[in-house]
Amino acid sequence: MGIYSMPFVGVLLLFCLVSSSEAEYLKYKDPKVPPNVRISDLLKRMSLEEKIGQMTQIERSVATPDVMKKYFIGSVLSGGGSVPATKASAETWQQMVNQLQKAALSTRHGIPMIYGIDAVHGHNNVYNATIFPHNVGLGVTRDPVLIKKIGEATALEVRATGIPYVFAPCIAVCRDPRWGRCYESYSEDPKIVKTMTEIIPGLQGDIPGNSIKGVPFVAGKNKVAACVKHYLGDGGTNKGINENNTLISYNGLLSIHMPAYYDSIIKGVSTVMVSYSSWNGMKMHANRKLITGYLKNKLHFKGLVISDWQGIDRITSPPHANYSYSVQASVSAGIDMIMVPYNYTEFIDELTHQVKNNIISMSRIDDAVARILRVKFVMGLFENPYADPSLVNQLGSKEHREIAREAVRKSLVLLKNGKSYKKPLLPLPKKSAKILVAGSHANNLGYQCGGWTITWQGLGGNDLTSSTTILDAVKQTVDPTTEVVFNENPDRNFVKSFKFDYALVVVGEHTYAETFGDSLNLTIADPGPSTITNVCGAIRCIVVLVTGRPVVIKPYLSKIDALVAAWLPGTEGQGVADVLYGDYEFTGKLARTWFKTVDQLPMNIGDKHYDPLYSFGFGLTTNITKY
């Protein structure tokens, strides 16, 4: 052995190192290589087990580093209200996401997982985040520039917690306010919903002019992948029943429910979520004609199609009655990633069995995985898989709260202003002797924010996050000499016993989400009606409605001096007072028809029998020079 000289050994070692580095060059890890080449290179290296892992999305509560590694999990999500700790900080969120990401990257190909969350009106699961008005209010603004700013702010707050993917925006066209998700819809009018897709370049960044239609685009590590939902016809179900049947012709489906999807794809949206609902009796999660035939082939959508939460289970009735069929039908229809979210081994085992037995083709699996990888490559997840600690201060920033406050101002609709148009009550003077603020929603942040806030169904009370209630806003706006008296539900004697100049009555709906919000009567929550009667029957009153949709108001209208629809304004209640007290004018116009009675529903602009209380597009303005 001693016959070899040291220089020779050195040369041999150098040769081995060079050979090793050349062998380790992997096209899929090179960001200079075009995405399609990277996809092909990685796809041919992957086993069936690894491919099916990429198609599997699991809930954070069942995701551990060992699970990520063992099953090659491609995606993790937080369901509504699923958090690493109560009132968790941005740093705590980042630590959780990074831990799971580290496990994903430790697998042999180092494919990053993508973490998704519902950020439907800001980063709504997270304590101290800016909560924007729900979409029902944003549609009123008809302001795509504002909507884009909201998208930009939301992206930064989501990235502040280490998350790169949001299940937003909802581009449903709600045709019946009895639907429990109507507040997630911008409007009954597809043109307004289409305009509001400008939130997508806010979330993802502006797509370059030379981009190929249908290819997803995310501008970098300060942006997030967006998801338009719920494909297709979710807002048109019979009687507004959630997850029900949308009875409409093919042309009607395309003309009412499809336009916003066209625009979203042109803007480079990364993902599309399928609807629980059916179209003329066929479950959308099993509708190959609309998912593969129309979305993928006709519209050339190249991003990934994801199921809704346990969406494939609900193909059958009762859910999960025939899981083998659910897996076959959904994957064959063209769904690429399955939001399982808990029983991931059952899904993985069943899909593996079906591929090995030629029930589902390998080409279908490869198409699904290619789409998943395309989104991950395009958004730079391979190059920047971990959270950026420098972004933590973006969560709930002052700048973002100012955008939300602007959105609140522009979303308010003035429906009535004085018993006579010659004597308008609004704007209100800031200086008065004594005023009454009443109603269950005046000092209740949870009601003000609505569902999908901190928890799935939302919470009542003021201990859910940091914010300004409408009562707080009034107190901060009026002159210091004005005495503000708050009584949530005063009786008539109380109201009459004080010499109030006027009363603000803030009432509305309690929090709800999805099926829990389905309603056949659409009434104001008790004791709201009695509060209106007791207060407005005694003194001049302004009623502010905090609701996710139009509600029954006609029976009380004659007692009310001024009426404002505030929808679900979110954390920045100061925006309500800004307009009530004349710092800004009322500019909002209804993006939904306001019915007289629920018997008229469904009733939308353009219907033959259109006899609303307040028509689509209605909204009074105010003269801020009054005071």
mmCIF file of N, CA and C in Angstrom, residues 140-234:
data_model
loop_
_atom_site.group_PDB
_atom_site.id
_atom_site.type_symbol
_atom_site.label_atom_id
_atom_site.label_comp_id
_atom_site.label_asym_id
_atom_site.label_seq_id
_atom_site.Cartn_x
_atom_site.Cartn_y
_atom_site.Cartn_z
ATOM 1 N N VAL A 140 -70.020 44.951 -2.174
ATOM 2 C CA VAL A 140 -70.687 46.253 -2.151
ATOM 3 C C VAL A 140 -69.750 47.360 -2.656
ATOM 4 N N THR A 141 -68.458 47.226 -2.378
ATOM 5 C CA THR A 141 -67.500 48.276 -2.737
ATOM 6 C C THR A 141 -67.309 48.394 -4.244
ATOM 7 N N ARG A 142 -67.456 47.252 -4.945
ATOM 8 C CA ARG A 142 -67.196 47.210 -6.394
ATOM 9 C C ARG A 142 -65.847 47.841 -6.723
ATOM 10 N N ASP A 143 -64.872 47.606 -5.844
ATOM 11 C CA ASP A 143 -63.581 48.288 -5.928
ATOM 12 C C ASP A 143 -62.448 47.267 -6.076
ATOM 13 N N PRO A 144 -62.078 46.930 -7.315
ATOM 14 C CA PRO A 144 -61.039 45.916 -7.507
ATOM 15 C C PRO A 144 -59.662 46.335 -6.994
ATOM 16 N N VAL A 145 -59.375 47.631 -6.959
ATOM 17 C CA VAL A 145 -58.092 48.106 -6.436
ATOM 18 C C VAL A 145 -57.994 47.813 -4.937
ATOM 19 N N LEU A 146 -59.077 48.083 -4.219
ATOM 20 C CA LEU A 146 -59.132 47.776 -2.789
ATOM 21 C C LEU A 146 -59.021 46.281 -2.548
ATOM 22 N N ILE A 147 -59.723 45.498 -3.352
ATOM 23 C CA ILE A 147 -59.706 44.043 -3.189
ATOM 24 C C ILE A 147 -58.295 43.493 -3.385
ATOM 25 N N LYS A 148 -57.588 44.045 -4.340
ATOM 26 C CA LYS A 148 -56.206 43.607 -4.571
ATOM 27 C C LYS A 148 -55.327 43.934 -3.366
ATOM 28 N N LYS A 149 -55.527 45.106 -2.778
ATOM 29 C CA LYS A 149 -54.762 45.482 -1.583
ATOM 30 C C LYS A 149 -55.053 44.530 -0.422
ATOM 31 N N ILE A 150 -56.309 44.115 -0.307
ATOM 32 C CA ILE A 150 -56.674 43.146 0.733
ATOM 33 C C ILE A 150 -55.951 41.821 0.488
ATOM 34 N N GLY A 151 -55.872 41.417 -0.768
ATOM 35 C CA GLY A 151 -55.135 40.197 -1.106
ATOM 36 C C GLY A 151 -53.667 40.305 -0.752
ATOM 37 N N GLU A 152 -53.063 41.441 -1.034
ATOM 38 C CA GLU A 152 -51.645 41.649 -0.725
ATOM 39 C C GLU A 152 -51.399 41.595 0.779
ATOM 40 N N ALA A 153 -52.272 42.254 1.535
ATOM 41 C CA ALA A 153 -52.129 42.263 2.994
ATOM 42 C C ALA A 153 -52.331 40.866 3.574
ATOM 43 N N THR A 154 -53.335 40.156 3.068
ATOM 44 C CA THR A 154 -53.612 38.795 3.542
ATOM 45 C C THR A 154 -52.424 37.883 3.271
ATOM 46 N N ALA A 155 -51.842 37.988 2.081
ATOM 47 C CA ALA A 155 -50.687 37.155 1.731
ATOM 48 C C ALA A 155 -49.546 37.368 2.722
ATOM 49 N N LEU A 156 -49.264 38.611 3.057
ATOM 50 C CA LEU A 156 -48.173 38.898 3.994
ATOM 51 C C LEU A 156 -48.473 38.354 5.390
ATOM 52 N N GLU A 157 -49.725 38.460 5.832
ATOM 53 C CA GLU A 157 -50.057 37.966 7.172
ATOM 54 C C GLU A 157 -50.022 36.444 7.230
ATOM 55 N N VAL A 158 -50.437 35.804 6.137
ATOM 56 C CA VAL A 158 -50.371 34.337 6.082
ATOM 57 C C VAL A 158 -48.914 33.886 6.060
ATOM 58 N N ARG A 159 -48.101 34.536 5.243
ATOM 59 C CA ARG A 159 -46.670 34.209 5.193
ATOM 60 C C ARG A 159 -45.985 34.490 6.527
ATOM 61 N N ALA A 160 -46.513 35.446 7.284
ATOM 62 C CA ALA A 160 -45.946 35.746 8.603
ATOM 63 C C ALA A 160 -46.010 34.549 9.529
ATOM 64 N N THR A 161 -46.953 33.643 9.281
ATOM 65 C CA THR A 161 -47.076 32.436 10.099
ATOM 66 C C THR A 161 -46.440 31.216 9.419
ATOM 67 N N GLY A 162 -45.734 31.448 8.324
ATOM 68 C CA GLY A 162 -45.015 30.367 7.660
ATOM 69 C C GLY A 162 -45.841 29.563 6.683
ATOM 70 N N ILE A 163 -47.038 30.039 6.361
ATOM 71 C CA ILE A 163 -47.958 29.279 5.503
ATOM 72 C C ILE A 163 -47.942 29.860 4.086
ATOM 73 N N PRO A 164 -47.828 28.994 3.051
ATOM 74 C CA PRO A 164 -47.723 29.499 1.679
ATOM 75 C C PRO A 164 -48.962 29.304 0.803
ATOM 76 N N TYR A 165 -50.070 28.833 1.374
ATOM 77 C CA TYR A 165 -51.212 28.425 0.536
ATOM 78 C C TYR A 165 -52.507 28.761 1.268
ATOM 79 N N VAL A 166 -53.440 29.426 0.566
ATOM 80 C CA VAL A 166 -54.733 29.779 1.172
ATOM 81 C C VAL A 166 -55.891 29.207 0.359
ATOM 82 N N PHE A 167 -56.913 28.752 1.066
ATOM 83 C CA PHE A 167 -58.142 28.279 0.419
ATOM 84 C C PHE A 167 -59.069 29.485 0.217
ATOM 85 N N ALA A 168 -58.656 30.365 -0.641
ATOM 86 C CA ALA A 168 -59.394 31.603 -0.926
ATOM 87 C C ALA A 168 -58.914 32.129 -2.277
ATOM 88 N N PRO A 169 -59.762 32.866 -2.998
ATOM 89 C CA PRO A 169 -61.066 33.390 -2.600
ATOM 90 C C PRO A 169 -62.223 32.449 -2.931
ATOM 91 N N CYS A 170 -63.332 32.646 -2.219
ATOM 92 C CA CYS A 170 -64.590 31.997 -2.580
ATOM 93 C C CYS A 170 -65.243 32.848 -3.667
ATOM 94 N N ILE A 171 -65.448 32.252 -4.840
ATOM 95 C CA ILE A 171 -66.055 33.001 -5.946
ATOM 96 C C ILE A 171 -67.447 32.449 -6.276
ATOM 97 N N ALA A 172 -68.116 31.975 -5.231
ATOM 98 C CA ALA A 172 -69.504 31.533 -5.382
ATOM 99 C C ALA A 172 -70.392 32.708 -5.776
ATOM 100 N N VAL A 173 -71.394 32.437 -6.570
ATOM 101 C CA VAL A 173 -72.418 33.425 -6.893
ATOM 102 C C VAL A 173 -73.663 33.010 -6.120
ATOM 103 N N CYS A 174 -73.861 33.625 -4.947
ATOM 104 C CA CYS A 174 -74.974 33.237 -4.082
ATOM 105 C C CYS A 174 -76.283 33.763 -4.656
ATOM 106 N N ARG A 175 -77.163 32.845 -5.043
ATOM 107 C CA ARG A 175 -78.440 33.216 -5.649
ATOM 108 C C ARG A 175 -79.606 33.126 -4.680
ATOM 109 N N ASP A 176 -79.315 32.759 -3.435
ATOM 110 C CA ASP A 176 -80.374 32.625 -2.440
ATOM 111 C C ASP A 176 -79.783 32.869 -1.057
ATOM 112 N N PRO A 177 -80.174 33.962 -0.388
ATOM 113 C CA PRO A 177 -79.569 34.289 0.907
ATOM 114 C C PRO A 177 -79.889 33.298 2.022
ATOM 115 N N ARG A 178 -80.772 32.353 1.770
ATOM 116 C CA ARG A 178 -81.034 31.322 2.772
ATOM 117 C C ARG A 178 -79.836 30.378 2.934
ATOM 118 N N TRP A 179 -78.913 30.436 1.983
ATOM 119 C CA TRP A 179 -77.692 29.616 2.034
ATOM 120 C C TRP A 179 -76.781 30.096 3.155
ATOM 121 N N GLY A 180 -76.301 29.172 3.971
ATOM 122 C CA GLY A 180 -75.451 29.513 5.108
ATOM 123 C C GLY A 180 -74.075 30.018 4.761
ATOM 124 N N ARG A 181 -73.703 29.952 3.478
ATOM 125 C CA ARG A 181 -72.398 30.459 3.062
ATOM 126 C C ARG A 181 -72.533 31.728 2.225
ATOM 127 N N CYS A 182 -73.700 32.347 2.239
ATOM 128 C CA CYS A 182 -73.932 33.498 1.367
ATOM 129 C C CYS A 182 -72.968 34.645 1.679
ATOM 130 N N TYR A 183 -72.553 34.780 2.939
ATOM 131 C CA TYR A 183 -71.620 35.872 3.267
ATOM 132 C C TYR A 183 -70.232 35.649 2.668
ATOM 133 N N GLU A 184 -69.951 34.424 2.224
ATOM 134 C CA GLU A 184 -68.681 34.149 1.558
ATOM 135 C C GLU A 184 -68.711 34.542 0.079
ATOM 136 N N SER A 185 -69.875 34.945 -0.397
ATOM 137 C CA SER A 185 -70.059 35.315 -1.807
ATOM 138 C C SER A 185 -70.066 36.833 -1.949
ATOM 139 N N TYR A 186 -69.402 37.331 -2.993
ATOM 140 C CA TYR A 186 -69.349 38.776 -3.222
ATOM 141 C C TYR A 186 -70.688 39.347 -3.685
ATOM 142 N N SER A 187 -71.466 38.540 -4.412
ATOM 143 C CA SER A 187 -72.672 39.099 -5.013
ATOM 144 C C SER A 187 -73.526 38.013 -5.637
ATOM 145 N N GLU A 188 -74.789 38.368 -5.909
ATOM 146 C CA GLU A 188 -75.663 37.521 -6.728
ATOM 147 C C GLU A 188 -75.375 37.712 -8.217
ATOM 148 N N ASP A 189 -74.598 38.741 -8.545
ATOM 149 C CA ASP A 189 -74.311 39.108 -9.929
ATOM 150 C C ASP A 189 -72.941 38.576 -10.340
ATOM 151 N N PRO A 190 -72.877 37.695 -11.330
ATOM 152 C CA PRO A 190 -71.584 37.130 -11.733
ATOM 153 C C PRO A 190 -70.576 38.175 -12.191
ATOM 154 N N LYS A 191 -71.058 39.322 -12.675
ATOM 155 C CA LYS A 191 -70.124 40.363 -13.133
ATOM 156 C C LYS A 191 -69.341 40.955 -11.965
ATOM 157 N N ILE A 192 -70.023 41.160 -10.829
ATOM 158 C CA ILE A 192 -69.312 41.671 -9.655
ATOM 159 C C ILE A 192 -68.335 40.629 -9.123
ATOM 160 N N VAL A 193 -68.769 39.385 -9.051
ATOM 161 C CA VAL A 193 -67.886 38.315 -8.573
ATOM 162 C C VAL A 193 -66.649 38.226 -9.464
ATOM 163 N N LYS A 194 -66.849 38.341 -10.756
ATOM 164 C CA LYS A 194 -65.742 38.321 -11.716
ATOM 165 C C LYS A 194 -64.761 39.473 -11.449
ATOM 166 N N THR A 195 -65.297 40.657 -11.179
ATOM 167 C CA THR A 195 -64.460 41.823 -10.873
ATOM 168 C C THR A 195 -63.624 41.596 -9.624
ATOM 169 N N MET A 196 -64.204 40.909 -8.650
ATOM 170 C CA MET A 196 -63.525 40.704 -7.372
ATOM 171 C C MET A 196 -62.398 39.671 -7.443
ATOM 172 N N THR A 197 -62.251 38.988 -8.575
ATOM 173 C CA THR A 197 -61.114 38.054 -8.712
ATOM 174 C C THR A 197 -59.789 38.800 -8.730
ATOM 175 N N GLU A 198 -59.845 40.121 -8.687
ATOM 176 C CA GLU A 198 -58.611 40.908 -8.593
ATOM 177 C C GLU A 198 -57.890 40.645 -7.271
ATOM 178 N N ILE A 199 -58.548 39.979 -6.343
ATOM 179 C CA ILE A 199 -57.855 39.567 -5.119
ATOM 180 C C ILE A 199 -56.767 38.540 -5.428
ATOM 181 N N ILE A 200 -56.897 37.815 -6.533
ATOM 182 C CA ILE A 200 -55.918 36.764 -6.870
ATOM 183 C C ILE A 200 -54.535 37.345 -7.143
ATOM 184 N N PRO A 201 -54.390 38.355 -8.029
ATOM 185 C CA PRO A 201 -53.051 38.955 -8.150
ATOM 186 C C PRO A 201 -52.578 39.630 -6.867
ATOM 187 N N GLY A 202 -53.497 40.018 -5.987
ATOM 188 C CA GLY A 202 -53.086 40.505 -4.673
ATOM 189 C C GLY A 202 -52.439 39.411 -3.855
ATOM 190 N N LEU A 203 -53.042 38.246 -3.852
ATOM 191 C CA LEU A 203 -52.513 37.099 -3.108
ATOM 192 C C LEU A 203 -51.262 36.518 -3.758
ATOM 193 N N GLN A 204 -51.308 36.352 -5.072
ATOM 194 C CA GLN A 204 -50.262 35.609 -5.784
ATOM 195 C C GLN A 204 -49.224 36.493 -6.478
ATOM 196 N N GLY A 205 -49.572 37.754 -6.755
ATOM 197 C CA GLY A 205 -48.722 38.618 -7.565
ATOM 198 C C GLY A 205 -49.274 38.732 -8.975
ATOM 199 N N ASP A 206 -48.864 39.786 -9.672
ATOM 200 C CA ASP A 206 -49.334 40.025 -11.043
ATOM 201 C C ASP A 206 -48.669 39.063 -12.005
ATOM 202 N N ILE A 207 -49.479 38.369 -12.772
ATOM 203 C CA ILE A 207 -48.960 37.393 -13.719
ATOM 204 C C ILE A 207 -48.274 38.113 -14.888
ATOM 205 N N PRO A 208 -47.093 37.664 -15.295
ATOM 206 C CA PRO A 208 -46.398 38.310 -16.421
ATOM 207 C C PRO A 208 -47.227 38.258 -17.704
ATOM 208 N N GLY A 209 -47.057 39.263 -18.540
ATOM 209 C CA GLY A 209 -47.853 39.377 -19.760
ATOM 210 C C GLY A 209 -47.656 38.250 -20.751
ATOM 211 N N ASN A 210 -46.494 37.620 -20.704
ATOM 212 C CA ASN A 210 -46.208 36.546 -21.671
ATOM 213 C C ASN A 210 -46.543 35.157 -21.143
ATOM 214 N N SER A 211 -47.277 35.078 -20.054
ATOM 215 C CA SER A 211 -47.604 33.786 -19.452
ATOM 216 C C SER A 211 -48.584 32.998 -20.319
ATOM 217 N N ILE A 212 -48.449 31.697 -20.270
ATOM 218 C CA ILE A 212 -49.360 30.804 -20.996
ATOM 219 C C ILE A 212 -50.629 30.657 -20.173
ATOM 220 N N LYS A 213 -51.785 30.816 -20.811
ATOM 221 C CA LYS A 213 -53.061 30.722 -20.101
ATOM 222 C C LYS A 213 -53.208 29.372 -19.410
ATOM 223 N N GLY A 214 -53.610 29.431 -18.162
ATOM 224 C CA GLY A 214 -53.888 28.220 -17.403
ATOM 225 C C GLY A 214 -52.749 27.761 -16.522
ATOM 226 N N VAL A 215 -51.542 28.319 -16.738
ATOM 227 C CA VAL A 215 -50.391 27.925 -15.931
ATOM 228 C C VAL A 215 -50.392 28.750 -14.643
ATOM 229 N N PRO A 216 -50.281 28.106 -13.486
ATOM 230 C CA PRO A 216 -50.319 28.855 -12.226
ATOM 231 C C PRO A 216 -49.123 29.780 -12.075
ATOM 232 N N PHE A 217 -49.323 30.825 -11.275
ATOM 233 C CA PHE A 217 -48.244 31.786 -11.050
ATOM 234 C C PHE A 217 -48.277 32.278 -9.611
ATOM 235 N N VAL A 218 -47.110 32.260 -8.954
ATOM 236 C CA VAL A 218 -46.946 32.866 -7.632
ATOM 237 C C VAL A 218 -45.629 33.633 -7.667
ATOM 238 N N ALA A 219 -45.662 34.904 -7.255
ATOM 239 C CA ALA A 219 -44.539 35.811 -7.499
ATOM 240 C C ALA A 219 -43.335 35.604 -6.578
ATOM 241 N N GLY A 220 -43.463 34.858 -5.526
ATOM 242 C CA GLY A 220 -42.306 34.663 -4.662
ATOM 243 C C GLY A 220 -42.700 34.403 -3.227
ATOM 244 N N LYS A 221 -41.705 34.508 -2.336
ATOM 245 C CA LYS A 221 -41.912 34.051 -0.958
ATOM 246 C C LYS A 221 -42.726 35.002 -0.084
ATOM 247 N N ASN A 222 -43.110 36.171 -0.615
ATOM 248 C CA ASN A 222 -44.033 37.046 0.108
ATOM 249 C C ASN A 222 -45.462 36.910 -0.393
ATOM 250 N N LYS A 223 -45.669 36.001 -1.335
ATOM 251 C CA LYS A 223 -46.989 35.744 -1.901
ATOM 252 C C LYS A 223 -47.417 34.325 -1.554
ATOM 253 N N VAL A 224 -48.694 34.038 -1.770
ATOM 254 C CA VAL A 224 -49.223 32.709 -1.460
ATOM 255 C C VAL A 224 -49.946 32.142 -2.673
ATOM 256 N N ALA A 225 -50.023 30.825 -2.749
ATOM 257 C CA ALA A 225 -50.854 30.178 -3.759
ATOM 258 C C ALA A 225 -52.312 30.357 -3.359
ATOM 259 N N ALA A 226 -53.141 30.741 -4.317
ATOM 260 C CA ALA A 226 -54.564 30.957 -4.049
ATOM 261 C C ALA A 226 -55.378 29.751 -4.513
ATOM 262 N N CYS A 227 -56.631 29.711 -4.075
ATOM 263 C CA CYS A 227 -57.529 28.610 -4.423
ATOM 264 C C CYS A 227 -58.926 29.174 -4.650
ATOM 265 N N VAL A 228 -59.429 29.102 -5.881
ATOM 266 C CA VAL A 228 -60.806 29.535 -6.117
ATOM 267 C C VAL A 228 -61.747 28.374 -5.814
ATOM 268 N N LYS A 229 -62.896 28.728 -5.213
ATOM 269 C CA LYS A 229 -63.818 27.700 -4.752
ATOM 270 C C LYS A 229 -65.243 28.251 -4.768
ATOM 271 N N HIS A 230 -66.227 27.371 -4.842
ATOM 272 C CA HIS A 230 -66.199 25.912 -4.911
ATOM 273 C C HIS A 230 -66.778 25.520 -6.255
ATOM 274 N N TYR A 231 -65.989 24.824 -7.032
ATOM 275 C CA TYR A 231 -66.293 24.488 -8.409
ATOM 276 C C TYR A 231 -67.270 23.312 -8.469
ATOM 277 N N LEU A 232 -68.467 23.485 -8.966
ATOM 278 C CA LEU A 232 -69.060 24.642 -9.604
ATOM 279 C C LEU A 232 -70.537 24.693 -9.220
ATOM 280 N N GLY A 233 -71.083 25.901 -9.089
ATOM 281 C CA GLY A 233 -72.506 26.050 -8.814
ATOM 282 C C GLY A 233 -72.881 25.988 -7.357
ATOM 283 N N ASP A 234 -71.891 26.150 -6.451
ATOM 284 C CA ASP A 234 -72.157 26.038 -5.014
ATOM 285 C C ASP A 234 -73.178 27.056 -4.520
#
